[in-house]
């Protein structure tokens, strides 16, 4: 795998940082969603470190992820939830206005992430948006849907772009 300099895929994460994510077998680097292609060269996949682990965000082929950054847990986040990892804020564009898009987040299995929370901008509730949880090698893959202009899109306008943070939740010790 060649290391590309800079932010080739324009997602907000430099290629050398994305190169640090291990693949699903735990060997090899730079392929957090285990599709055989380096994340740093794909406009719809971004990997970034959170402490000593990596989170990988994937949107549909043909979409573009930009402004992918770690998000700090907000003060109104439910106190009974164990959000031990940073959330991710991102913008997904090149989508059909008003469409529902499926996203996936990948974590190491040992992180014990089992659901994702997003703030519903209509009700102000924190909702579990998890669609499916699967294990692929040493990774947990959690999928979720967001509708452009819907209650989880920060501008709530059907404009071909989705922006909003998502927060992974781990099981508490002993649960």
mmCIF file of C-alpha atoms in Angstrom, residues 10-169:
data_model
loop_
_atom_site.group_PDB
_atom_site.id
_atom_site.type_symbol
_atom_site.label_atom_id
_atom_site.label_comp_id
_atom_site.label_asym_id
_atom_site.label_seq_id
_atom_site.Cartn_x
_atom_site.Cartn_y
_atom_site.Cartn_z
ATOM 1 C CA UNK A 10 -10.532 15.899 0.838
ATOM 2 C CA UNK A 11 -12.306 14.460 3.865
ATOM 3 C CA UNK A 12 -10.388 16.522 6.415
ATOM 4 C CA UNK A 13 -7.985 13.732 7.443
ATOM 5 C CA UNK A 14 -4.484 13.487 5.958
ATOM 6 C CA UNK A 15 -3.560 10.246 4.200
ATOM 7 C CA UNK A 16 -0.765 9.340 6.620
ATOM 8 C CA UNK A 17 -3.279 9.472 9.499
ATOM 9 C CA UNK A 18 -5.781 7.280 7.645
ATOM 10 C CA UNK A 19 -2.968 4.851 6.835
ATOM 11 C CA UNK A 20 -2.760 3.992 10.567
ATOM 12 C CA UNK A 21 -6.081 2.099 10.689
ATOM 13 C CA UNK A 22 -5.708 -1.701 10.641
ATOM 14 C CA UNK A 23 -7.929 -3.808 8.386
ATOM 15 C CA UNK A 24 -10.476 -6.334 9.723
ATOM 16 C CA UNK A 25 -7.874 -9.097 10.049
ATOM 17 C CA UNK A 26 -5.715 -6.850 12.233
ATOM 18 C CA UNK A 27 -2.851 -6.946 9.741
ATOM 19 C CA UNK A 28 -2.189 -4.424 7.066
ATOM 20 C CA UNK A 29 -2.956 -0.777 7.364
ATOM 21 C CA UNK A 30 -5.091 1.884 5.802
ATOM 22 C CA UNK A 31 -8.292 -0.073 5.103
ATOM 23 C CA UNK A 32 -10.697 0.425 8.020
ATOM 24 C CA UNK A 33 -13.783 -0.861 6.185
ATOM 25 C CA UNK A 34 -11.933 -3.866 4.713
ATOM 26 C CA UNK A 35 -12.998 -3.270 1.106
ATOM 27 C CA UNK A 36 -9.491 -3.769 -0.280
ATOM 28 C CA UNK A 37 -8.872 -0.084 -1.017
ATOM 29 C CA UNK A 38 -6.964 2.454 1.065
ATOM 30 C CA UNK A 39 -9.393 4.740 2.910
ATOM 31 C CA UNK A 40 -7.201 7.744 2.068
ATOM 32 C CA UNK A 41 -8.024 7.354 -1.631
ATOM 33 C CA UNK A 42 -11.805 6.987 -1.282
ATOM 34 C CA UNK A 43 -14.059 10.038 -1.060
ATOM 35 C CA UNK A 44 -16.720 8.037 0.801
ATOM 36 C CA UNK A 45 -14.520 6.469 3.530
ATOM 37 C CA UNK A 46 -12.637 8.171 6.356
ATOM 38 C CA UNK A 47 -10.640 6.703 9.238
ATOM 39 C CA UNK A 48 -9.317 8.671 12.168
ATOM 40 C CA UNK A 49 -7.786 7.835 15.536
ATOM 41 C CA UNK A 50 -9.527 8.231 18.873
ATOM 42 C CA UNK A 51 -6.855 7.578 21.452
ATOM 43 C CA UNK A 52 -5.362 4.180 20.622
ATOM 44 C CA UNK A 53 -8.239 2.982 18.391
ATOM 45 C CA UNK A 54 -9.604 4.053 15.036
ATOM 46 C CA UNK A 55 -13.147 4.850 13.969
ATOM 47 C CA UNK A 56 -13.954 4.410 10.277
ATOM 48 C CA UNK A 57 -16.945 6.134 8.667
ATOM 49 C CA UNK A 58 -18.302 4.876 5.345
ATOM 50 C CA UNK A 59 -21.028 6.373 3.156
ATOM 51 C CA UNK A 60 -22.423 5.042 -0.132
ATOM 52 C CA UNK A 61 -20.152 4.840 -3.168
ATOM 53 C CA UNK A 62 -20.582 8.041 -5.164
ATOM 54 C CA UNK A 63 -21.075 10.224 -2.097
ATOM 55 C CA UNK A 64 -18.397 12.476 -0.675
ATOM 56 C CA UNK A 65 -17.434 12.820 2.994
ATOM 57 C CA UNK A 66 -15.914 16.128 4.062
ATOM 58 C CA UNK A 67 -15.232 17.939 7.329
ATOM 59 C CA UNK A 68 -14.882 14.634 9.204
ATOM 60 C CA UNK A 69 -13.757 15.514 12.732
ATOM 61 C CA UNK A 70 -14.072 14.166 16.248
ATOM 62 C CA UNK A 71 -17.021 15.562 18.177
ATOM 63 C CA UNK A 72 -17.062 16.264 21.893
ATOM 64 C CA UNK A 73 -19.950 14.780 23.842
ATOM 65 C CA UNK A 74 -22.534 17.573 24.291
ATOM 66 C CA UNK A 75 -23.660 18.661 27.755
ATOM 67 C CA UNK A 76 -27.193 17.340 27.124
ATOM 68 C CA UNK A 77 -25.985 13.833 26.195
ATOM 69 C CA UNK A 78 -27.872 11.235 28.283
ATOM 70 C CA UNK A 79 -25.967 10.573 31.520
ATOM 71 C CA UNK A 80 -27.055 6.920 31.542
ATOM 72 C CA UNK A 81 -25.230 6.234 28.247
ATOM 73 C CA UNK A 82 -21.560 5.267 28.070
ATOM 74 C CA UNK A 83 -20.153 7.378 25.253
ATOM 75 C CA UNK A 84 -16.508 6.610 25.961
ATOM 76 C CA UNK A 85 -15.339 7.447 22.438
ATOM 77 C CA UNK A 86 -15.565 10.715 20.619
ATOM 78 C CA UNK A 87 -18.407 11.120 18.235
ATOM 79 C CA UNK A 88 -17.874 12.027 14.619
ATOM 80 C CA UNK A 89 -19.181 15.093 12.867
ATOM 81 C CA UNK A 90 -19.238 14.867 9.101
ATOM 82 C CA UNK A 91 -20.803 16.234 5.955
ATOM 83 C CA UNK A 92 -21.960 13.821 3.256
ATOM 84 C CA UNK A 93 -22.639 15.394 -0.113
ATOM 85 C CA UNK A 94 -23.256 14.356 -3.716
ATOM 86 C CA UNK A 95 -26.537 12.767 -2.647
ATOM 87 C CA UNK A 96 -30.022 13.073 -4.073
ATOM 88 C CA UNK A 97 -31.928 15.841 -2.258
ATOM 89 C CA UNK A 98 -34.321 14.408 0.301
ATOM 90 C CA UNK A 99 -32.962 10.871 0.018
ATOM 91 C CA UNK A 100 -32.194 8.526 2.888
ATOM 92 C CA UNK A 101 -28.553 7.497 3.059
ATOM 93 C CA UNK A 102 -27.037 4.510 4.863
ATOM 94 C CA UNK A 103 -23.772 5.024 6.726
ATOM 95 C CA UNK A 104 -21.527 2.558 8.545
ATOM 96 C CA UNK A 105 -19.151 3.049 11.456
ATOM 97 C CA UNK A 106 -16.422 0.498 12.154
ATOM 98 C CA UNK A 107 -14.693 -0.018 15.517
ATOM 99 C CA UNK A 108 -12.334 -2.652 16.942
ATOM 100 C CA UNK A 109 -14.427 -5.448 18.526
ATOM 101 C CA UNK A 110 -12.728 -4.858 21.884
ATOM 102 C CA UNK A 111 -14.245 -1.356 21.993
ATOM 103 C CA UNK A 112 -17.609 -3.049 22.724
ATOM 104 C CA UNK A 113 -19.569 -0.403 20.816
ATOM 105 C CA UNK A 114 -23.144 -1.631 20.429
ATOM 106 C CA UNK A 115 -25.250 1.346 19.366
ATOM 107 C CA UNK A 116 -25.149 4.864 17.955
ATOM 108 C CA UNK A 117 -27.001 7.904 19.243
ATOM 109 C CA UNK A 118 -27.978 11.001 17.296
ATOM 110 C CA UNK A 119 -29.916 14.010 18.479
ATOM 111 C CA UNK A 120 -33.354 14.322 16.950
ATOM 112 C CA UNK A 121 -33.528 18.019 16.045
ATOM 113 C CA UNK A 122 -37.335 18.051 16.068
ATOM 114 C CA UNK A 123 -37.861 16.449 19.498
ATOM 115 C CA UNK A 124 -34.446 17.241 21.094
ATOM 116 C CA UNK A 125 -34.274 13.587 22.197
ATOM 117 C CA UNK A 126 -31.162 11.449 21.813
ATOM 118 C CA UNK A 127 -32.299 8.487 19.704
ATOM 119 C CA UNK A 128 -30.709 5.122 19.025
ATOM 120 C CA UNK A 129 -30.272 5.222 15.235
ATOM 121 C CA UNK A 130 -28.648 1.797 14.956
ATOM 122 C CA UNK A 131 -29.954 -0.158 11.980
ATOM 123 C CA UNK A 132 -27.700 -3.234 12.263
ATOM 124 C CA UNK A 133 -24.671 -4.438 14.232
ATOM 125 C CA UNK A 134 -22.394 -7.056 12.677
ATOM 126 C CA UNK A 135 -18.884 -8.366 13.259
ATOM 127 C CA UNK A 136 -16.392 -8.501 10.398
ATOM 128 C CA UNK A 137 -13.082 -9.989 11.487
ATOM 129 C CA UNK A 138 -11.843 -7.928 14.420
ATOM 130 C CA UNK A 139 -14.259 -5.065 13.654
ATOM 131 C CA UNK A 140 -17.757 -4.190 14.777
ATOM 132 C CA UNK A 141 -19.774 -2.579 11.962
ATOM 133 C CA UNK A 142 -22.801 -0.483 12.905
ATOM 134 C CA UNK A 143 -25.058 0.889 10.171
ATOM 135 C CA UNK A 144 -27.477 3.800 10.451
ATOM 136 C CA UNK A 145 -29.680 5.858 8.139
ATOM 137 C CA UNK A 146 -30.048 9.629 7.856
ATOM 138 C CA UNK A 147 -32.512 11.445 5.585
ATOM 139 C CA UNK A 148 -31.374 14.647 3.887
ATOM 140 C CA UNK A 149 -33.521 17.380 5.441
ATOM 141 C CA UNK A 150 -34.812 15.001 8.124
ATOM 142 C CA UNK A 151 -34.726 15.184 11.904
ATOM 143 C CA UNK A 152 -31.052 14.085 12.158
ATOM 144 C CA UNK A 153 -29.663 16.397 9.445
ATOM 145 C CA UNK A 154 -28.361 19.541 11.166
ATOM 146 C CA UNK A 155 -29.784 22.019 8.641
ATOM 147 C CA UNK A 156 -33.055 20.050 8.205
ATOM 148 C CA UNK A 157 -33.127 21.188 4.560
ATOM 149 C CA UNK A 158 -33.297 18.695 1.673
ATOM 150 C CA UNK A 159 -30.312 20.160 -0.186
ATOM 151 C CA UNK A 160 -28.176 17.176 -1.239
ATOM 152 C CA UNK A 161 -26.001 17.353 1.881
ATOM 153 C CA UNK A 162 -26.247 15.729 5.326
ATOM 154 C CA UNK A 163 -24.387 17.094 8.355
ATOM 155 C CA UNK A 164 -24.693 15.987 11.954
ATOM 156 C CA UNK A 165 -22.662 14.226 14.589
ATOM 157 C CA UNK A 166 -23.173 10.624 15.625
ATOM 158 C CA UNK A 167 -22.031 9.203 18.978
ATOM 159 C CA UNK A 168 -20.977 5.584 19.576
ATOM 160 C CA UNK A 169 -22.030 4.016 22.871
#
